[in-house]
Amino acid sequence: MAAYNKADLERRMAGAVESLKGDLSGLRTGRAAVSLLDPVMVEVYGAHMPLNQVATVSAPEPRMLSVQVWDKSNVGPADKAIRSAGLGLNPIVDGQTLRLPIPDLTEERRKELAKLAGKYAESARIAVRNVRRDGMESLKTDEKKGVYSEDERKRHETEVQKLTDATIAEIDAAADAKEKEILGK
């Protein structure tokens, strides 16, 4: 049985790109978007849970987010989680509702967000390279087992490299687009 599976490599590389796009959508550009709070994890009931599992998040105004916490005892932990998430947001507690005004982005904050986008992109590139490495190792193992000849292995390695290059180009394009959006270029 061959260990090399091109479809699995494609799926894993596409997963890295989708993960990057999800991370980038959480970086704000001065507009209120509920996806901004996706990375926020709240410690409630002895576990870490995504904010959207303990509250309803909405954007009632272009520069305001509203977080309606379902359980009154979770208001404090939700407030703490949002403040410590590094998003530059300071919730205003109003009963069981947290109001989050979205401040204007300063040039310094834009540069920080652009750096963060770059870090997310580099993590995605590393994930893709790890998938490539796994594919290359499985091809070498298959060659040793006699599943592929040396020529077939080299042909498949070329395919894996082309897939890797295309996926990294897609990651770079997504990161560049987000960086331009953040910096207002």
CSV table of C-alpha atoms in Angstrom, one decimal:
chain,number,residue,atom,x,y,z
A,1,MET,CA,0.0,0.0,0.0
A,2,ALA,CA,1.4,3.4,-1.1
A,3,ALA,CA,1.9,6.0,1.7
A,4,TYR,CA,2.0,8.9,-0.8
A,5,ASN,CA,-1.4,10.4,-1.4
A,6,LYS,CA,-1.5,13.6,-3.5
A,7,ALA,CA,-5.1,14.3,-2.7
A,8,ASP,CA,-4.3,14.3,1.0
A,9,LEU,CA,-1.4,16.7,0.5
A,10,GLU,CA,-3.6,19.0,-1.5
A,11,ARG,CA,-6.2,18.9,1.2
A,12,ARG,CA,-3.7,19.7,4.0
A,13,MET,CA,-2.1,22.5,2.1
A,14,ALA,CA,-5.6,24.0,1.3
A,15,GLY,CA,-6.4,23.7,5.0
A,16,ALA,CA,-3.3,25.8,5.8
A,17,VAL,CA,-4.5,28.5,3.4
A,18,GLU,CA,-8.1,28.5,4.8
A,19,SER,CA,-6.7,28.7,8.3
A,20,LEU,CA,-4.6,31.7,7.3
A,21,LYS,CA,-7.6,33.4,5.7
A,22,GLY,CA,-9.6,32.9,8.9
A,23,ASP,CA,-6.7,34.4,11.0
A,24,LEU,CA,-6.5,37.3,8.6
A,25,SER,CA,-10.2,38.0,8.7
A,26,GLY,CA,-9.8,38.5,12.5
A,27,LEU,CA,-7.4,41.4,11.9
A,28,ARG,CA,-9.4,44.6,11.9
A,29,THR,CA,-9.1,47.4,9.5
A,30,GLY,CA,-11.2,50.0,11.3
A,31,ARG,CA,-14.6,48.6,10.6
A,32,ALA,CA,-16.7,46.5,13.0
A,33,ALA,CA,-16.9,42.9,12.0
A,34,VAL,CA,-18.1,40.0,14.2
A,35,SER,CA,-15.2,37.9,12.9
A,36,LEU,CA,-12.9,40.2,14.8
A,37,LEU,CA,-13.7,38.4,18.0
A,38,ASP,CA,-13.3,34.9,16.6
A,39,PRO,CA,-9.9,34.3,18.2
A,40,VAL,CA,-11.1,35.3,21.7
A,41,MET,CA,-11.3,32.4,24.1
A,42,VAL,CA,-13.2,32.8,27.3
A,43,GLU,CA,-12.4,30.7,30.4
A,44,VAL,CA,-15.8,29.6,31.7
A,45,TYR,CA,-17.2,26.5,33.5
A,46,GLY,CA,-13.6,25.3,33.9
A,47,ALA,CA,-12.8,25.3,30.2
A,48,HIS,CA,-11.6,27.6,27.5
A,49,MET,CA,-14.5,28.3,25.0
A,50,PRO,CA,-14.8,30.6,22.0
A,51,LEU,CA,-16.6,33.8,22.8
A,52,ASN,CA,-19.4,33.0,20.3
A,53,GLN,CA,-20.3,29.9,22.5
A,54,VAL,CA,-21.1,32.0,25.5
A,55,ALA,CA,-22.5,35.1,23.9
A,56,THR,CA,-24.1,36.6,20.8
A,57,VAL,CA,-21.8,38.9,18.9
A,58,SER,CA,-23.3,41.5,16.6
A,59,ALA,CA,-22.3,44.7,14.8
A,60,PRO,CA,-25.2,47.2,15.4
A,61,GLU,CA,-23.2,50.1,14.0
A,62,PRO,CA,-20.2,50.4,11.6
A,63,ARG,CA,-17.8,51.3,14.4
A,64,MET,CA,-19.4,49.3,17.3
A,65,LEU,CA,-19.6,45.6,18.3
A,66,SER,CA,-22.1,44.3,20.8
A,67,VAL,CA,-21.6,41.2,22.8
A,68,GLN,CA,-24.7,39.9,24.6
A,69,VAL,CA,-23.5,37.4,27.2
A,70,TRP,CA,-26.0,34.7,27.9
A,71,ASP,CA,-25.1,33.9,31.5
A,72,LYS,CA,-24.7,36.8,33.9
A,73,SER,CA,-21.8,35.1,35.7
A,74,ASN,CA,-19.8,35.0,32.4
A,75,VAL,CA,-19.8,38.8,31.9
A,76,GLY,CA,-16.5,39.3,33.9
A,77,PRO,CA,-14.6,36.4,32.2
A,78,ALA,CA,-15.8,37.6,28.7
A,79,ASP,CA,-14.7,41.2,29.5
A,80,LYS,CA,-11.3,39.9,30.7
A,81,ALA,CA,-10.8,37.7,27.6
A,82,ILE,CA,-11.6,40.5,25.2
A,83,ARG,CA,-9.2,42.9,26.9
A,84,SER,CA,-6.4,40.3,27.1
A,85,ALA,CA,-6.8,39.1,23.4
A,86,GLY,CA,-4.4,41.8,22.2
A,87,LEU,CA,-7.0,43.3,19.8
A,88,GLY,CA,-6.8,46.8,21.2
A,89,LEU,CA,-10.5,46.8,22.3
A,90,ASN,CA,-11.8,48.0,25.6
A,91,PRO,CA,-15.3,46.7,26.4
A,92,ILE,CA,-17.9,48.9,28.1
A,93,VAL,CA,-20.0,46.7,30.5
A,94,ASP,CA,-23.7,47.5,30.4
A,95,GLY,CA,-25.5,44.7,32.4
A,96,GLN,CA,-25.1,41.5,30.4
A,97,THR,CA,-24.0,43.4,27.3
A,98,LEU,CA,-20.5,44.4,26.4
A,99,ARG,CA,-20.2,47.3,24.0
A,100,LEU,CA,-16.9,47.5,22.0
A,101,PRO,CA,-16.3,50.8,20.3
A,102,ILE,CA,-13.8,50.3,17.4
A,103,PRO,CA,-11.2,53.0,17.6
A,104,ASP,CA,-9.5,54.6,14.6
A,105,LEU,CA,-6.4,52.8,13.7
A,106,THR,CA,-3.2,54.8,14.4
A,107,GLU,CA,-0.2,54.4,12.1
A,108,GLU,CA,1.6,52.5,14.9
A,109,ARG,CA,-1.3,50.1,15.3
A,110,ARG,CA,-1.5,49.6,11.6
A,111,LYS,CA,2.1,48.6,11.5
A,112,GLU,CA,1.6,46.2,14.4
A,113,LEU,CA,-1.4,44.6,12.6
A,114,ALA,CA,0.7,44.3,9.4
A,115,LYS,CA,3.5,42.5,11.3
A,116,LEU,CA,0.9,40.2,12.8
A,117,ALA,CA,-0.5,39.4,9.4
A,118,GLY,CA,3.1,38.6,8.3
A,119,LYS,CA,3.5,36.2,11.3
A,120,TYR,CA,0.2,34.5,10.4
A,121,ALA,CA,1.5,34.1,6.8
A,122,GLU,CA,4.8,32.7,7.9
A,123,SER,CA,3.0,30.1,10.1
A,124,ALA,CA,1.0,29.1,7.1
A,125,ARG,CA,4.1,28.8,5.0
A,126,ILE,CA,5.7,26.6,7.6
A,127,ALA,CA,2.6,24.4,7.7
A,128,VAL,CA,2.8,24.0,3.9
A,129,ARG,CA,6.5,23.2,4.0
A,130,ASN,CA,5.8,20.5,6.7
A,131,VAL,CA,3.2,19.0,4.4
A,132,ARG,CA,5.7,19.0,1.6
A,133,ARG,CA,8.3,17.3,3.8
A,134,ASP,CA,5.8,14.6,4.8
A,135,GLY,CA,5.0,14.0,1.1
A,136,MET,CA,8.6,13.7,0.1
A,137,GLU,CA,9.3,11.3,3.0
A,138,SER,CA,6.4,9.1,2.1
A,139,LEU,CA,7.6,9.0,-1.6
A,140,LYS,CA,11.1,7.9,-0.4
A,141,THR,CA,9.5,5.3,1.8
A,142,ASP,CA,7.4,4.1,-1.1
A,143,GLU,CA,10.5,3.9,-3.3
A,144,LYS,CA,12.3,1.8,-0.7
A,145,LYS,CA,9.3,-0.5,-0.5
A,146,GLY,CA,9.3,-0.9,-4.3
A,147,VAL,CA,6.0,0.9,-4.9
A,148,TYR,CA,7.7,3.5,-7.1
A,149,SER,CA,10.8,3.5,-9.3
A,150,GLU,CA,13.3,6.3,-8.8
A,151,ASP,CA,11.9,8.1,-11.9
A,152,GLU,CA,8.4,7.9,-10.7
A,153,ARG,CA,9.4,9.2,-7.3
A,154,LYS,CA,11.2,12.2,-8.9
A,155,ARG,CA,8.2,12.9,-11.0
A,156,HIS,CA,5.9,12.9,-8.0
A,157,GLU,CA,8.4,15.0,-6.0
A,158,THR,CA,8.2,17.6,-8.9
A,159,GLU,CA,4.4,17.5,-8.6
A,160,VAL,CA,4.6,18.0,-4.8
A,161,GLN,CA,7.1,20.9,-5.2
A,162,LYS,CA,4.8,22.6,-7.8
A,163,LEU,CA,1.8,22.2,-5.5
A,164,THR,CA,3.9,23.7,-2.6
A,165,ASP,CA,5.0,26.7,-4.8
A,166,ALA,CA,1.4,27.4,-5.9
A,167,THR,CA,0.1,27.2,-2.3
A,168,ILE,CA,2.8,29.5,-1.0
A,169,ALA,CA,2.1,32.0,-3.8
A,170,GLU,CA,-1.6,31.9,-2.7
A,171,ILE,CA,-0.5,32.5,0.9
A,172,ASP,CA,1.7,35.4,-0.1
A,173,ALA,CA,-1.1,37.0,-2.2
A,174,ALA,CA,-3.6,36.7,0.7
A,175,ALA,CA,-1.1,38.2,3.1
A,176,ASP,CA,-0.1,41.1,0.7
A,177,ALA,CA,-3.8,41.9,0.1
A,178,LYS,CA,-4.5,42.1,3.9
A,179,GLU,CA,-1.3,44.1,4.5
A,180,LYS,CA,-2.4,46.7,1.9
A,181,GLU,CA,-5.9,46.8,3.4
A,182,ILE,CA,-4.5,47.4,6.9
A,183,LEU,CA,-2.0,50.0,5.8
A,184,GLY,CA,-4.6,51.7,3.6
A,185,LYS,CA,-2.5,51.5,0.4
